[in-house]
Amino acid sequence: MSGATRRVVIVGDSIAGCTAARELRALGHDGPITMVGCDPDGCYARPPLSKRVLAEGVGASDAWDLSDLDLTAVTALATGVDVERRVIRLAEGDDVPYDALIVATGAAARRLAAPDQSGELVVRSLADARLLRERLENATSAIVVGAGFLGMEVASACAARDIPVTVVDVDPPLQRILGPFLSDAIAARAAARSVDVRRVDRPVELVGDPVGGVRIDGIESTADLVVSCVGEVPGTHWLDGSGLGDAGGVDIDDRCATAVSGVFAAGDVTRGSDESGRVRRTPFWSNAIAQGRVAAASALDLPARCTATDDYFWTEVLGLSIKVVGPLPLVGAPTVLEGSVEDGSALLEWTHADGRRTVVAYGMKKAVGLLRRMVS
Ligand SMILES: Cc1cc2nc3c(=O)[nH]c(=O)nc-3n(C[C@H](O)[C@H](O)[C@H](O)COP(=O)(O)OP(=O)(O)OC[C@H]3O[C@@H](n4cnc5c(N)ncnc54)[C@H](O)[C@@H]3O)c2cc1C
């Protein structure tokens, strides 16, 4: 099939899908591109939702302009794919045929509430962030379930408004992603800012309908605001029966190709193998961009202009920006290259057993390009 007639369909219109569309055009594809997305708020960046949007309002989230890409944007829920006939089924409207398909349906917030329990707050979409911001206006107490980066960012938004907040998790803050050294530093910073980070033995249960508290190790605690930040669920339900992955994600190789011919995948919906062969998801912004670019090239049978992994990650916790470039997890103590962790401004370096390095700008202003050069 010539490039001019190849119909590329992208399902999912967030960063992985939009990057794929942009890369298709950058690689010279002048054939039809259809992008299917189901969020009524359209295409926007998620990282500001738990940061600037909670602090400044929804205007702080940029909507993306794709008008230069000459694509057909369809606002609809994709409900299925027939990989034999190569068509996408929609909840409403005609089937969408494709020659190459890029699955970029990301993930949804994992929820803890029982199916009939109302009022659980999460932060995944602009609508979620809008509601949470409204609720923050009048809240006098908050409980955040989950001390990962999202939970700690929401706790930071509460602390910035002087709302007493308790964060509960079975693990110490950010330990799963950043390792024990930085987790200890963040726990100390939280304690100094009266953020009550509580470690629990068992996963907590939400109580009330609407949700108004949690049951922690058998004891109920209530708050004006209870927010679940307990990870995400890959958006694969619409792929049931297609052979494209399972509830844990869509498996991809280093070309972002799936097990099904003509189908590629990118972003939070995917699952891949790391250098040691371990299968895992890496649901981060930079990775979604890298995979979107690689999936686009592969959909055109062209070589990719970058690799399908990008190990840059950042978060903003309790007034600190933390930028990480390099492999995770971070085991043991780092070399302090500049500044001091206690002062909230440090440049840190870890050297891994295989000789690779990870650098972290902890509250210290450093350009990502510089951090990348340091580890390369
Ligand atoms: C609040 C928040 C803060 C974050 N902060 C950071 C950060 O600081 N640093 C960092 O590295 N990462 C951060 N992330 C993670 C980062 O935003 C994600 O890795 C990234 O958004 C993944 O992009 P994606 O395009 O793969 O999927 P998503 O952003 O999940 O988008 C998938 C899109 O597909 C659409 N879709 C899903 N199913 C269907 C269907 N069946 N039919 C049609 N459309 C469908 C959805 O509506 C959605 O728009 C954050 C995430 C959140 C939620």
Short mmCIF file of N, CA and C in Angstrom, two decimals, residues 50-142:
data_model
loop_
_atom_site.label_atom_id
_atom_site.label_comp_id
_atom_site.label_asym_id
_atom_site.label_seq_id
_atom_site.Cartn_x
_atom_site.Cartn_y
_atom_site.Cartn_z
N SER A 50 -2.87 17.96 38.22
CA SER A 50 -2.66 17.79 39.67
C SER A 50 -1.69 18.84 40.20
N LYS A 51 -1.31 19.78 39.34
CA LYS A 51 -0.35 20.81 39.76
C LYS A 51 -1.00 22.18 39.55
N ARG A 52 -0.74 22.80 38.39
CA ARG A 52 -1.22 24.17 38.17
C ARG A 52 -2.74 24.27 38.18
N VAL A 53 -3.43 23.25 37.65
CA VAL A 53 -4.91 23.36 37.60
C VAL A 53 -5.50 23.40 39.01
N LEU A 54 -4.95 22.60 39.93
CA LEU A 54 -5.48 22.63 41.31
C LEU A 54 -5.13 23.95 41.98
N ALA A 55 -3.99 24.53 41.58
CA ALA A 55 -3.58 25.80 42.20
C ALA A 55 -4.26 27.00 41.55
N GLU A 56 -4.35 26.97 40.20
CA GLU A 56 -4.74 28.20 39.49
C GLU A 56 -6.08 28.10 38.75
N GLY A 57 -6.60 26.89 38.58
CA GLY A 57 -7.86 26.75 37.85
C GLY A 57 -7.67 26.13 36.49
N VAL A 58 -8.80 25.79 35.83
CA VAL A 58 -8.73 25.01 34.59
C VAL A 58 -8.04 25.75 33.45
N GLY A 59 -8.00 27.09 33.52
CA GLY A 59 -7.31 27.85 32.48
C GLY A 59 -5.84 27.48 32.42
N ALA A 60 -5.32 26.85 33.47
CA ALA A 60 -3.90 26.49 33.51
C ALA A 60 -3.61 25.24 32.69
N SER A 61 -4.64 24.61 32.12
CA SER A 61 -4.40 23.43 31.28
C SER A 61 -4.53 23.85 29.82
N ASP A 62 -3.50 23.58 29.02
CA ASP A 62 -3.53 24.03 27.62
C ASP A 62 -4.28 23.03 26.76
N ALA A 63 -5.24 23.52 25.98
CA ALA A 63 -5.88 22.65 24.97
C ALA A 63 -4.98 22.68 23.73
N TRP A 64 -4.89 21.55 23.02
CA TRP A 64 -3.97 21.47 21.89
C TRP A 64 -4.67 21.80 20.58
N ASP A 65 -3.95 22.48 19.72
CA ASP A 65 -4.46 22.83 18.40
C ASP A 65 -3.82 21.88 17.38
N LEU A 66 -4.64 21.05 16.75
CA LEU A 66 -4.11 20.09 15.77
C LEU A 66 -4.55 20.47 14.36
N SER A 67 -5.01 21.72 14.20
CA SER A 67 -5.62 22.11 12.92
C SER A 67 -4.62 22.06 11.76
N ASP A 68 -3.33 22.14 12.06
CA ASP A 68 -2.33 22.09 10.98
C ASP A 68 -2.09 20.67 10.47
N LEU A 69 -2.66 19.67 11.10
CA LEU A 69 -2.34 18.29 10.74
C LEU A 69 -3.27 17.69 9.69
N ASP A 70 -4.32 18.40 9.33
CA ASP A 70 -5.27 17.92 8.33
C ASP A 70 -5.73 16.49 8.65
N LEU A 71 -6.23 16.32 9.85
CA LEU A 71 -6.74 14.99 10.20
C LEU A 71 -8.24 15.04 10.48
N THR A 72 -8.85 13.88 10.43
CA THR A 72 -10.27 13.79 10.76
C THR A 72 -10.39 13.41 12.23
N ALA A 73 -10.93 14.34 13.03
CA ALA A 73 -11.09 14.06 14.46
C ALA A 73 -12.52 13.58 14.70
N VAL A 74 -12.65 12.43 15.32
CA VAL A 74 -13.97 11.86 15.61
C VAL A 74 -14.13 11.80 17.13
N THR A 75 -15.17 12.47 17.63
CA THR A 75 -15.41 12.39 19.07
C THR A 75 -16.41 11.27 19.31
N ALA A 76 -15.90 10.14 19.76
CA ALA A 76 -16.75 8.96 19.97
C ALA A 76 -15.98 7.96 20.81
N LEU A 77 -16.72 7.08 21.46
CA LEU A 77 -16.09 6.00 22.21
C LEU A 77 -15.87 4.82 21.26
N ALA A 78 -14.64 4.37 21.13
CA ALA A 78 -14.38 3.14 20.35
C ALA A 78 -14.80 1.96 21.22
N THR A 79 -15.62 1.08 20.65
CA THR A 79 -16.14 -0.03 21.46
C THR A 79 -15.58 -1.38 21.02
N GLY A 80 -14.89 -1.41 19.90
CA GLY A 80 -14.34 -2.69 19.47
C GLY A 80 -13.48 -2.54 18.24
N VAL A 81 -12.70 -3.59 17.98
CA VAL A 81 -11.90 -3.61 16.76
C VAL A 81 -12.02 -5.00 16.14
N ASP A 82 -12.24 -5.03 14.84
CA ASP A 82 -12.24 -6.29 14.10
C ASP A 82 -10.91 -6.33 13.35
N VAL A 83 -9.96 -7.11 13.87
CA VAL A 83 -8.61 -7.07 13.30
C VAL A 83 -8.53 -7.84 11.98
N GLU A 84 -9.53 -8.69 11.69
CA GLU A 84 -9.55 -9.39 10.39
C GLU A 84 -10.00 -8.42 9.30
N ARG A 85 -11.12 -7.74 9.56
CA ARG A 85 -11.65 -6.79 8.56
C ARG A 85 -10.97 -5.42 8.65
N ARG A 86 -10.19 -5.22 9.68
CA ARG A 86 -9.50 -3.94 9.93
C ARG A 86 -10.49 -2.77 10.01
N VAL A 87 -11.41 -2.88 10.94
CA VAL A 87 -12.32 -1.76 11.21
C VAL A 87 -12.45 -1.54 12.72
N ILE A 88 -12.67 -0.27 13.06
CA ILE A 88 -12.94 0.12 14.46
C ILE A 88 -14.44 0.31 14.57
N ARG A 89 -15.02 -0.22 15.64
CA ARG A 89 -16.45 0.02 15.90
C ARG A 89 -16.59 1.14 16.93
N LEU A 90 -17.58 1.99 16.71
CA LEU A 90 -17.81 3.12 17.62
C LEU A 90 -19.14 2.95 18.34
N ALA A 91 -19.28 3.58 19.50
CA ALA A 91 -20.54 3.52 20.24
C ALA A 91 -21.66 4.13 19.40
N GLU A 92 -21.31 5.19 18.68
CA GLU A 92 -22.29 5.84 17.79
C GLU A 92 -21.58 6.16 16.49
N GLY A 93 -22.23 5.92 15.37
CA GLY A 93 -21.63 6.28 14.08
C GLY A 93 -21.10 5.07 13.34
N ASP A 94 -20.63 5.34 12.12
CA ASP A 94 -20.18 4.28 11.24
C ASP A 94 -18.85 3.69 11.69
N ASP A 95 -18.62 2.43 11.28
CA ASP A 95 -17.32 1.82 11.52
C ASP A 95 -16.23 2.65 10.83
N VAL A 96 -15.02 2.60 11.39
CA VAL A 96 -13.90 3.35 10.79
C VAL A 96 -12.87 2.33 10.28
N PRO A 97 -12.70 2.25 8.97
CA PRO A 97 -11.72 1.28 8.43
C PRO A 97 -10.28 1.82 8.55
N TYR A 98 -9.34 0.90 8.68
CA TYR A 98 -7.93 1.33 8.76
C TYR A 98 -7.04 0.38 7.98
N ASP A 99 -5.89 0.87 7.56
CA ASP A 99 -4.81 0.01 7.06
C ASP A 99 -3.78 -0.20 8.16
N ALA A 100 -3.53 0.87 8.93
CA ALA A 100 -2.67 0.75 10.13
C ALA A 100 -3.41 1.40 11.29
N LEU A 101 -3.35 0.74 12.44
CA LEU A 101 -4.05 1.24 13.64
C LEU A 101 -3.02 1.52 14.74
N ILE A 102 -3.16 2.67 15.38
CA ILE A 102 -2.35 2.96 16.57
C ILE A 102 -3.28 3.05 17.78
N VAL A 103 -3.08 2.15 18.71
CA VAL A 103 -3.89 2.12 19.94
C VAL A 103 -3.21 3.04 20.96
N ALA A 104 -3.91 4.09 21.37
CA ALA A 104 -3.32 5.06 22.31
C ALA A 104 -4.38 5.45 23.33
N THR A 105 -5.08 4.45 23.87
CA THR A 105 -6.21 4.74 24.75
C THR A 105 -5.81 4.89 26.22
N GLY A 106 -4.52 4.99 26.48
CA GLY A 106 -4.08 5.41 27.81
C GLY A 106 -4.61 4.55 28.94
N ALA A 107 -5.09 5.23 29.95
CA ALA A 107 -5.55 4.53 31.15
C ALA A 107 -6.62 5.37 31.83
N ALA A 108 -7.36 4.72 32.71
CA ALA A 108 -8.35 5.41 33.55
C ALA A 108 -7.87 5.30 34.99
N ALA A 109 -8.37 6.19 35.84
CA ALA A 109 -7.99 6.12 37.25
C ALA A 109 -8.52 4.82 37.86
N ARG A 110 -7.68 4.16 38.64
CA ARG A 110 -8.18 3.00 39.38
C ARG A 110 -9.04 3.51 40.53
N ARG A 111 -10.14 2.85 40.78
CA ARG A 111 -11.07 3.31 41.81
C ARG A 111 -11.18 2.30 42.93
N LEU A 112 -11.51 2.79 44.12
CA LEU A 112 -11.64 1.91 45.28
C LEU A 112 -13.09 1.73 45.70
N ALA A 113 -13.97 2.64 45.26
CA ALA A 113 -15.37 2.60 45.73
C ALA A 113 -16.07 1.34 45.23
N ALA A 114 -17.04 0.90 46.01
CA ALA A 114 -17.89 -0.21 45.56
C ALA A 114 -18.74 0.31 44.40
N PRO A 115 -19.23 -0.59 43.52
CA PRO A 115 -19.97 -0.14 42.34
C PRO A 115 -21.15 0.79 42.67
N ASP A 116 -21.80 0.60 43.83
CA ASP A 116 -22.96 1.43 44.15
C ASP A 116 -22.62 2.57 45.11
N GLN A 117 -21.33 2.84 45.31
CA GLN A 117 -20.91 3.88 46.26
C GLN A 117 -20.54 5.14 45.46
N SER A 118 -21.20 6.25 45.77
CA SER A 118 -20.98 7.47 44.96
C SER A 118 -19.93 8.37 45.60
N GLY A 119 -19.49 9.35 44.84
CA GLY A 119 -18.72 10.45 45.40
C GLY A 119 -17.23 10.23 45.52
N GLU A 120 -16.69 9.18 44.89
CA GLU A 120 -15.23 8.99 44.96
C GLU A 120 -14.54 10.01 44.06
N LEU A 121 -13.53 10.70 44.59
CA LEU A 121 -12.79 11.68 43.79
C LEU A 121 -11.49 11.05 43.29
N VAL A 122 -11.18 11.27 42.02
CA VAL A 122 -9.93 10.83 41.41
C VAL A 122 -9.40 12.01 40.59
N VAL A 123 -8.18 11.90 40.08
CA VAL A 123 -7.65 12.96 39.20
C VAL A 123 -7.06 12.31 37.96
N ARG A 124 -7.85 12.20 36.91
CA ARG A 124 -7.32 11.68 35.65
C ARG A 124 -7.64 12.64 34.49
N SER A 125 -8.85 13.20 34.55
CA SER A 125 -9.30 14.03 33.43
C SER A 125 -9.44 15.49 33.89
N LEU A 126 -9.64 16.35 32.90
CA LEU A 126 -9.87 17.76 33.21
C LEU A 126 -11.14 17.90 34.06
N ALA A 127 -12.16 17.12 33.76
CA ALA A 127 -13.41 17.18 34.54
C ALA A 127 -13.13 16.80 36.00
N ASP A 128 -12.29 15.77 36.20
CA ASP A 128 -11.93 15.37 37.59
C ASP A 128 -11.23 16.52 38.31
N ALA A 129 -10.28 17.16 37.61
CA ALA A 129 -9.48 18.23 38.24
C ALA A 129 -10.35 19.44 38.54
N ARG A 130 -11.29 19.72 37.62
CA ARG A 130 -12.22 20.85 37.80
C ARG A 130 -13.04 20.60 39.09
N LEU A 131 -13.57 19.40 39.23
CA LEU A 131 -14.39 19.08 40.40
C LEU A 131 -13.54 19.14 41.68
N LEU A 132 -12.35 18.57 41.62
CA LEU A 132 -11.51 18.57 42.83
C LEU A 132 -11.15 20.00 43.23
N ARG A 133 -10.85 20.82 42.24
CA ARG A 133 -10.50 22.22 42.56
C ARG A 133 -11.68 22.92 43.24
N GLU A 134 -12.87 22.69 42.72
CA GLU A 134 -14.07 23.29 43.35
C GLU A 134 -14.21 22.84 44.79
N ARG A 135 -14.00 21.53 45.00
CA ARG A 135 -14.16 20.98 46.35
C ARG A 135 -13.06 21.49 47.30
N LEU A 136 -11.87 21.77 46.75
CA LEU A 136 -10.78 22.30 47.59
C LEU A 136 -11.13 23.68 48.15
N GLU A 137 -11.96 24.42 47.40
CA GLU A 137 -12.31 25.79 47.82
C GLU A 137 -12.89 25.82 49.23
N ASN A 138 -13.72 24.80 49.55
CA ASN A 138 -14.43 24.83 50.83
C ASN A 138 -14.00 23.75 51.82
N ALA A 139 -13.01 22.94 51.44
CA ALA A 139 -12.66 21.81 52.31
C ALA A 139 -11.89 22.29 53.54
N THR A 140 -12.16 21.64 54.67
CA THR A 140 -11.38 21.96 55.87
C THR A 140 -10.54 20.76 56.32
N SER A 141 -10.70 19.64 55.63
CA SER A 141 -9.86 18.46 55.94
C SER A 141 -9.85 17.56 54.72
N ALA A 142 -8.76 16.81 54.56
CA ALA A 142 -8.66 15.93 53.38
C ALA A 142 -7.92 14.65 53.72
#
